CSV table of C-alpha atoms in Angstrom, one decimal:
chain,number,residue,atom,x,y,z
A,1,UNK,CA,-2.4,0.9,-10.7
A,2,UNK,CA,1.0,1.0,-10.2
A,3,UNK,CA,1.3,0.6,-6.4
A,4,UNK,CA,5.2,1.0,-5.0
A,5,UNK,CA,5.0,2.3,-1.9
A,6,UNK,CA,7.8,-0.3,-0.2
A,7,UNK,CA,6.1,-0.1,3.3
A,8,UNK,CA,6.4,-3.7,4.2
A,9,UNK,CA,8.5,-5.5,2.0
A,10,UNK,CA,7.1,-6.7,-1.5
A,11,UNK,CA,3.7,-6.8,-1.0
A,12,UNK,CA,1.7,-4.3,-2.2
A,13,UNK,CA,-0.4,-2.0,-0.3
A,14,UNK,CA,-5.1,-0.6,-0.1
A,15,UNK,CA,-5.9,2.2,2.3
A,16,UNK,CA,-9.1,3.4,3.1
A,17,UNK,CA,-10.5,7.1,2.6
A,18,UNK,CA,-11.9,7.3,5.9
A,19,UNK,CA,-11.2,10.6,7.7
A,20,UNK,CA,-8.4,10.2,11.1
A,21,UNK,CA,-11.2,10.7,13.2
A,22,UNK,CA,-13.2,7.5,11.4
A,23,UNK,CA,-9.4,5.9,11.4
A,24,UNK,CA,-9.5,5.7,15.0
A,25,UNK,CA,-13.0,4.3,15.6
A,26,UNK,CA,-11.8,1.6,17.4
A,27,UNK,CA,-11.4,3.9,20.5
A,28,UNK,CA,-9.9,6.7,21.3
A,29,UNK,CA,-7.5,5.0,23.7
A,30,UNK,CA,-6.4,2.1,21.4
A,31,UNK,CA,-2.7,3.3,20.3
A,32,UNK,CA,-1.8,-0.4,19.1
A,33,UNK,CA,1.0,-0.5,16.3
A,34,UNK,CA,2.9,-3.0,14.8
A,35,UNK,CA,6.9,-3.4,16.0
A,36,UNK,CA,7.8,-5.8,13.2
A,37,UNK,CA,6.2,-7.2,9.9
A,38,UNK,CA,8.1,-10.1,8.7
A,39,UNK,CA,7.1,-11.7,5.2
A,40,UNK,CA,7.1,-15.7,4.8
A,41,UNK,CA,7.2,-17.6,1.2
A,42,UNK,CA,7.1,-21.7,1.3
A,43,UNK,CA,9.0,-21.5,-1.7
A,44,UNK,CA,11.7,-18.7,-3.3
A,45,UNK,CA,10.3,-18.4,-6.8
A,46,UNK,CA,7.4,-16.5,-4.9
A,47,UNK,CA,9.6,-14.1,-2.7
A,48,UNK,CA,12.2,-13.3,-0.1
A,49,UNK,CA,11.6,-13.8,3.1
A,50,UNK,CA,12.1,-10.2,4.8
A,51,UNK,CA,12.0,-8.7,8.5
A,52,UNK,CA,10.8,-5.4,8.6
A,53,UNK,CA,11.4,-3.0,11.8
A,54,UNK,CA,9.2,-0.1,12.3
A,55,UNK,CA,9.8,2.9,14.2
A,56,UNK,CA,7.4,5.8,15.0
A,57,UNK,CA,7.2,9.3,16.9
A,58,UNK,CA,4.1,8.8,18.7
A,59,UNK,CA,2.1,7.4,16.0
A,60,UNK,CA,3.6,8.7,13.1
A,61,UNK,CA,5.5,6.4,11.2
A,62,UNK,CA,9.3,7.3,11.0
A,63,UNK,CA,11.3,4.5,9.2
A,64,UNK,CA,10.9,0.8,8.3
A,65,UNK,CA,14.3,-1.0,7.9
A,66,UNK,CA,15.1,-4.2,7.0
A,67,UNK,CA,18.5,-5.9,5.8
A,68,UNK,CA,19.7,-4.0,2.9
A,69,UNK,CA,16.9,-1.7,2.8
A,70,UNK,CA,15.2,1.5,4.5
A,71,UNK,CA,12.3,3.9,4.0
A,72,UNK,CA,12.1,7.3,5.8
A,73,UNK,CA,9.1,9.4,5.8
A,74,UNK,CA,8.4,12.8,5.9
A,75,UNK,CA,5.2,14.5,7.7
A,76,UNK,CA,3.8,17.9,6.7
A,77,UNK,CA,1.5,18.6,10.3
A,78,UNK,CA,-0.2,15.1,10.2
A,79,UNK,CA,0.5,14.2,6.4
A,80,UNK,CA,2.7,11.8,4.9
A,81,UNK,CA,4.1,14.4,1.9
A,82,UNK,CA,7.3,12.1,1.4
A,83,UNK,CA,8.5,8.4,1.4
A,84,UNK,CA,12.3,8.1,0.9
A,85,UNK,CA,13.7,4.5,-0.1
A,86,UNK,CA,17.3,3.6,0.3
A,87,UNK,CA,19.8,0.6,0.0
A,88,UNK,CA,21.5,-0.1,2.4
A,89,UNK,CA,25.3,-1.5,1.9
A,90,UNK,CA,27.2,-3.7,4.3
A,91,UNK,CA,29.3,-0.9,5.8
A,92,UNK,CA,25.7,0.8,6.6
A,93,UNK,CA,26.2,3.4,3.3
A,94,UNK,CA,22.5,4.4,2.4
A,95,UNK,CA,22.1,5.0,-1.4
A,96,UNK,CA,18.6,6.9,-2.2
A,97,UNK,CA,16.9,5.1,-5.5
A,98,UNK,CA,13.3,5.6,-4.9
A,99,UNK,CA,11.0,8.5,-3.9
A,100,UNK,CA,7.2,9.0,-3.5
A,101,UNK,CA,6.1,12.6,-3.2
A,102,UNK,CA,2.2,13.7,-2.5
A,103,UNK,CA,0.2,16.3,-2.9
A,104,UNK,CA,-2.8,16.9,-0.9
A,105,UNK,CA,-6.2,19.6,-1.9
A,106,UNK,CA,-8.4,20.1,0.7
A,107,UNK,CA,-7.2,17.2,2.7
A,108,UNK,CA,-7.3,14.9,0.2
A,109,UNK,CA,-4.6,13.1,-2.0
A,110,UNK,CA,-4.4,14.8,-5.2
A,111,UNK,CA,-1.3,13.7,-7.2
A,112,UNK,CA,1.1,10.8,-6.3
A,113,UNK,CA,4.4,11.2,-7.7
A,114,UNK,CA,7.3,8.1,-8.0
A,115,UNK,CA,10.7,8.5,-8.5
A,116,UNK,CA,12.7,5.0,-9.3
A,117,UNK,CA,16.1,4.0,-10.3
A,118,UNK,CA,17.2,7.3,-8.9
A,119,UNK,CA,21.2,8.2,-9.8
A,120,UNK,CA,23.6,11.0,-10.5
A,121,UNK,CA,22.7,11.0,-14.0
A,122,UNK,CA,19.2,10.5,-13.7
A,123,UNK,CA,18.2,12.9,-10.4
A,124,UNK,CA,14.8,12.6,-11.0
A,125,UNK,CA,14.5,8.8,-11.4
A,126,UNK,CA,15.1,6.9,-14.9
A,127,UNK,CA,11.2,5.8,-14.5
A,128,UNK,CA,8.8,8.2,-13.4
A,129,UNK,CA,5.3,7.8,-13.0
A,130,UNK,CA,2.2,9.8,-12.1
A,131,UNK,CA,-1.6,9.6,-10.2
A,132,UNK,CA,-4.2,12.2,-10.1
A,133,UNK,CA,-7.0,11.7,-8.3
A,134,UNK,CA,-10.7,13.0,-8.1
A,135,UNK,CA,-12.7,12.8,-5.4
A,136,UNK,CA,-16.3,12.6,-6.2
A,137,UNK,CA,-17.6,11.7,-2.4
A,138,UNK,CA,-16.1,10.0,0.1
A,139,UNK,CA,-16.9,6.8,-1.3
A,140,UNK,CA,-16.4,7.0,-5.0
A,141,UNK,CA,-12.7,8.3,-6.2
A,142,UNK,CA,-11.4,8.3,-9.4
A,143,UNK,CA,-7.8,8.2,-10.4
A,144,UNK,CA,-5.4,8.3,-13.8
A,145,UNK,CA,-1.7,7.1,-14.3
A,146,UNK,CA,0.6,8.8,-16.1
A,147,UNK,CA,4.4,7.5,-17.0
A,148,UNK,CA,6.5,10.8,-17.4
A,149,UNK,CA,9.2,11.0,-19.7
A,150,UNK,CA,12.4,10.7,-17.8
A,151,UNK,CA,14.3,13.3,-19.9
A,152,UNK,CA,11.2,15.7,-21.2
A,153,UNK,CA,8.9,15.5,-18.7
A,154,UNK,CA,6.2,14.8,-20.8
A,155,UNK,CA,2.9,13.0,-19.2
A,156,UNK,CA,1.8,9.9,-21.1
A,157,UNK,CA,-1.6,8.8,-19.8
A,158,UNK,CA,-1.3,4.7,-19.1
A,159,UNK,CA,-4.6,3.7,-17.1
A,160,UNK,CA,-7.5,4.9,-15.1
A,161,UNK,CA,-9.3,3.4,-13.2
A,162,UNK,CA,-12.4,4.3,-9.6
A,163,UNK,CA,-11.7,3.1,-6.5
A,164,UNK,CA,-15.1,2.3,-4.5
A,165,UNK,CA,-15.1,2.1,-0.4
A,166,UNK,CA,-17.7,0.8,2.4
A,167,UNK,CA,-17.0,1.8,6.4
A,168,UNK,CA,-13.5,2.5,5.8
A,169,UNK,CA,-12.3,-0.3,3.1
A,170,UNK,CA,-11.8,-0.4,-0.2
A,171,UNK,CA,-14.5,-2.7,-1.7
A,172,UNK,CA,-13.9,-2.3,-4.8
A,173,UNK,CA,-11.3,-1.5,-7.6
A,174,UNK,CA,-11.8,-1.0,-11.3
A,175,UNK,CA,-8.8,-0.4,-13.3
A,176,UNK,CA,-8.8,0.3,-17.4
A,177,UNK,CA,-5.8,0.2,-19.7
A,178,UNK,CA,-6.0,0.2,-23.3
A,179,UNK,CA,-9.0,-2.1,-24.0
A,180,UNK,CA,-8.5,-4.4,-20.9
A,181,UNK,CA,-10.7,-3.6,-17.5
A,182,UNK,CA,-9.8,-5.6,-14.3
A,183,UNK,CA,-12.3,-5.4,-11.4
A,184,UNK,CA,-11.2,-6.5,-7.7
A,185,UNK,CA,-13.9,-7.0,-5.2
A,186,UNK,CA,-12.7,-6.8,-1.7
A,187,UNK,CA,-14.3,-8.9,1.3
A,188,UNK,CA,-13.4,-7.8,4.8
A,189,UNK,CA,-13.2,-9.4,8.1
A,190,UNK,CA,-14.6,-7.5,11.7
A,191,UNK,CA,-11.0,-7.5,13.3
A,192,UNK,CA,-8.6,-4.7,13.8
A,193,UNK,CA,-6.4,-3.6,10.6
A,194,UNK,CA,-2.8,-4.2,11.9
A,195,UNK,CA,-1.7,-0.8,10.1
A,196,UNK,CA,-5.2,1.5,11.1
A,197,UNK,CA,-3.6,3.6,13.7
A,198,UNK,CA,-0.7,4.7,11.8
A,199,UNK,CA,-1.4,8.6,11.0
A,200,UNK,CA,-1.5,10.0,7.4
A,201,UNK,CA,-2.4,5.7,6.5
A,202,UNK,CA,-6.2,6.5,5.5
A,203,UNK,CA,-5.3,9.3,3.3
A,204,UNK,CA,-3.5,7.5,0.7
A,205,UNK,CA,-5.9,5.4,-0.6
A,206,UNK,CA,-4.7,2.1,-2.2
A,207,UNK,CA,-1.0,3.2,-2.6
A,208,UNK,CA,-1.0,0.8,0.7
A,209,UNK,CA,-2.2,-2.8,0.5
A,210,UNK,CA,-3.5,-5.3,3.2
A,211,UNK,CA,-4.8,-2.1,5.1
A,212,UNK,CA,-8.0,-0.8,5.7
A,213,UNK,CA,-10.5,-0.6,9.0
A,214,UNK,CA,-10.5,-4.0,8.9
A,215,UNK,CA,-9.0,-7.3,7.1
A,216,UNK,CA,-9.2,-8.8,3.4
A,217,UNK,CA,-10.3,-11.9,3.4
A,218,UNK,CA,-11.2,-12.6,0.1
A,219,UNK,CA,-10.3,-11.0,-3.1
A,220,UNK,CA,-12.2,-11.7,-6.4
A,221,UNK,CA,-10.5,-10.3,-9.6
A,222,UNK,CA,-12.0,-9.9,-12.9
A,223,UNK,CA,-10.6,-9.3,-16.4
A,224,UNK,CA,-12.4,-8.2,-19.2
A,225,UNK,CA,-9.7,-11.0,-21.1
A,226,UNK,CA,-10.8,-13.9,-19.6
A,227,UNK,CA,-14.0,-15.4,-18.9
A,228,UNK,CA,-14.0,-16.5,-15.3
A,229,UNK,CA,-12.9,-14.6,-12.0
A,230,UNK,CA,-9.8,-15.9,-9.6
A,231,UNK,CA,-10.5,-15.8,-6.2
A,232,UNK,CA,-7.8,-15.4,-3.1
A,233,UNK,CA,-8.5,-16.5,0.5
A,234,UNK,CA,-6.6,-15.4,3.6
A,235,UNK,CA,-7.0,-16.5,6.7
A,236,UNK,CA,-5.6,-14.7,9.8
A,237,UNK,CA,-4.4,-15.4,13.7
A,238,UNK,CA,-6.0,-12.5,16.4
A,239,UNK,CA,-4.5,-11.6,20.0
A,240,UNK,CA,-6.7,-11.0,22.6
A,241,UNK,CA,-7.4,-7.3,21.2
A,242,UNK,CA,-8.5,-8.6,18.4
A,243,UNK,CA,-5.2,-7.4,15.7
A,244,UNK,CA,-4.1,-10.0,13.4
A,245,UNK,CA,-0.7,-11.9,14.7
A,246,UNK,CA,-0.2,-13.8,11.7
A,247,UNK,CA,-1.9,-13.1,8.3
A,248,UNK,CA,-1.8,-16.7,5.2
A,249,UNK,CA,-2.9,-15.8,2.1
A,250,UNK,CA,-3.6,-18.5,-0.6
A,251,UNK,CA,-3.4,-18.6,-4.4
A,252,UNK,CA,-6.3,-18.6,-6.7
A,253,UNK,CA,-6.6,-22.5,-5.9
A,254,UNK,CA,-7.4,-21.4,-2.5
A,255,UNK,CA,-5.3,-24.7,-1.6
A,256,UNK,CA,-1.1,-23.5,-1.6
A,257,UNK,CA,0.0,-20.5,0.2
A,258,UNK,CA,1.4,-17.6,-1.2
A,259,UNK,CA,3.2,-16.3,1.7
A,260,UNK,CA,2.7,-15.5,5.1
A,261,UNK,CA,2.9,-12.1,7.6
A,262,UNK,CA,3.5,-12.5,11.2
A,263,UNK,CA,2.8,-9.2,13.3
A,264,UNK,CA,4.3,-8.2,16.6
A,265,UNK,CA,3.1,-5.2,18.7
């Protein structure tokens, strides 16, 4: 699944389908969100290292910014409908050339629409792609890709794939395209999600990675290509109310680091 949703820099994002009220099970008191998210790579080939600022309106997220980049989001009530992504020049000029749209049917996420390489020629993005969803319980959902013609709007189905969750995480992930399946299994911590109080998160399902009720600490991926599974580790650092302050995830080696997240509050 194509997952784009520039939240926090370049990783990408899972959500859980728990309802708000299940989203904020850690107590009805705890309004903990994260100030700054800053990504950390040992080495360049693997990424840049970013700062990311967050700002909110009570707990609805507003904007993330970082240095040449921003992201404004639009609610609908207590909905994320809209996720705007500009560059940012070195005068402070914002150019728009990304945009995620949703649509939601009886509370749920429906249809997830991206917009990239938006420009005066191309208004509606030069690559354009498409997610519907089905909802089958709370548990079990089931999804399709589409890439959209940029010029005729015509839908090309790409992938499908079901998205399986447990207590408010995504356990599992099984994604087909063409003749290839990949399955990721999902292994979670008991600590507090850095991201679980943010409102209109646990309705967009895995557009959002690293999130959930609680922590990823292992990941076990599958292809139907290749005979034996990778596994990633990732350890994390708590404060005292138990929300990760620094997250280190690890290749499939489970020895070199990929990168690291450090969280302030």
């Amino acid at each position: 699944m194509n997952k784009v949703l520039y939240l926090f820099g370049a990783l990408t994002l899972l959500l859980s389908s728990c309802s708000s009220d299940e989203n904020s099970s850690s107590g009805e008191n705890d309004s903990t969100l994260p100030k700054t998210i800053s990504y950390i790579y040992p080495n360049p080939q693997l990424g840049t290292n970013v700062k990311n600022t967050v700002t909110y309106n009570g707990n609805k997220i507003v904007s993330i910014t970082s240095e040449g980049s921003k992201s404004i989001f639009t609610y609908d009530g207590n909905v994320i409908i809209k996720q705007e992504v500009f560059d940012v020049d070195g005068s402070g000029k914002e150019t728009k050339n990304e945009e995620v749209s949703y649509v939601y049917e009886n509370g749920k996420l429906k249809t997830r629409l991206l917009k990239e390489d938006i420009t005066t020629e191309y208004p509606d993005g030069y690559y354009i792609d498409k997610v519907v969803y089905t909802h089958t319980s709370n548990e079990i959902i089931s999804y399709v890709n589409y890439s959209v013609d940029k010029d005729t709007k015509a839908e090309t189905k790409s992938s499908e794939g079901t998205l399986t969750y447990k207590d408010g995480n995504l356990v599992k992930e099984e994604q087909k395209s063409n003749s290839v399946t990949v399955t990721s299994d999902y292994e979670y911590d008991t600590k507090n999600n850095p991201l679980k109080n943010i409102l209109g998160f646990n309705l967009l399902l895995n557009e959002i990675g690293e999130f959930g009720k609680n922590n990823i600490v292992k990941t076990t991926r599958k292809s139907s290509e290749y005979p034996n599974a990778a596994v990633y580790l990732t350890t994390y650092h708590y404060n005292d109310k138990n929300y990760p302050t620094r997250h280190t995830s690890f290749d499939g080696g489970g020895k070199d680091i990929e990168y690291e997240i450090e969280y302030t509050y």
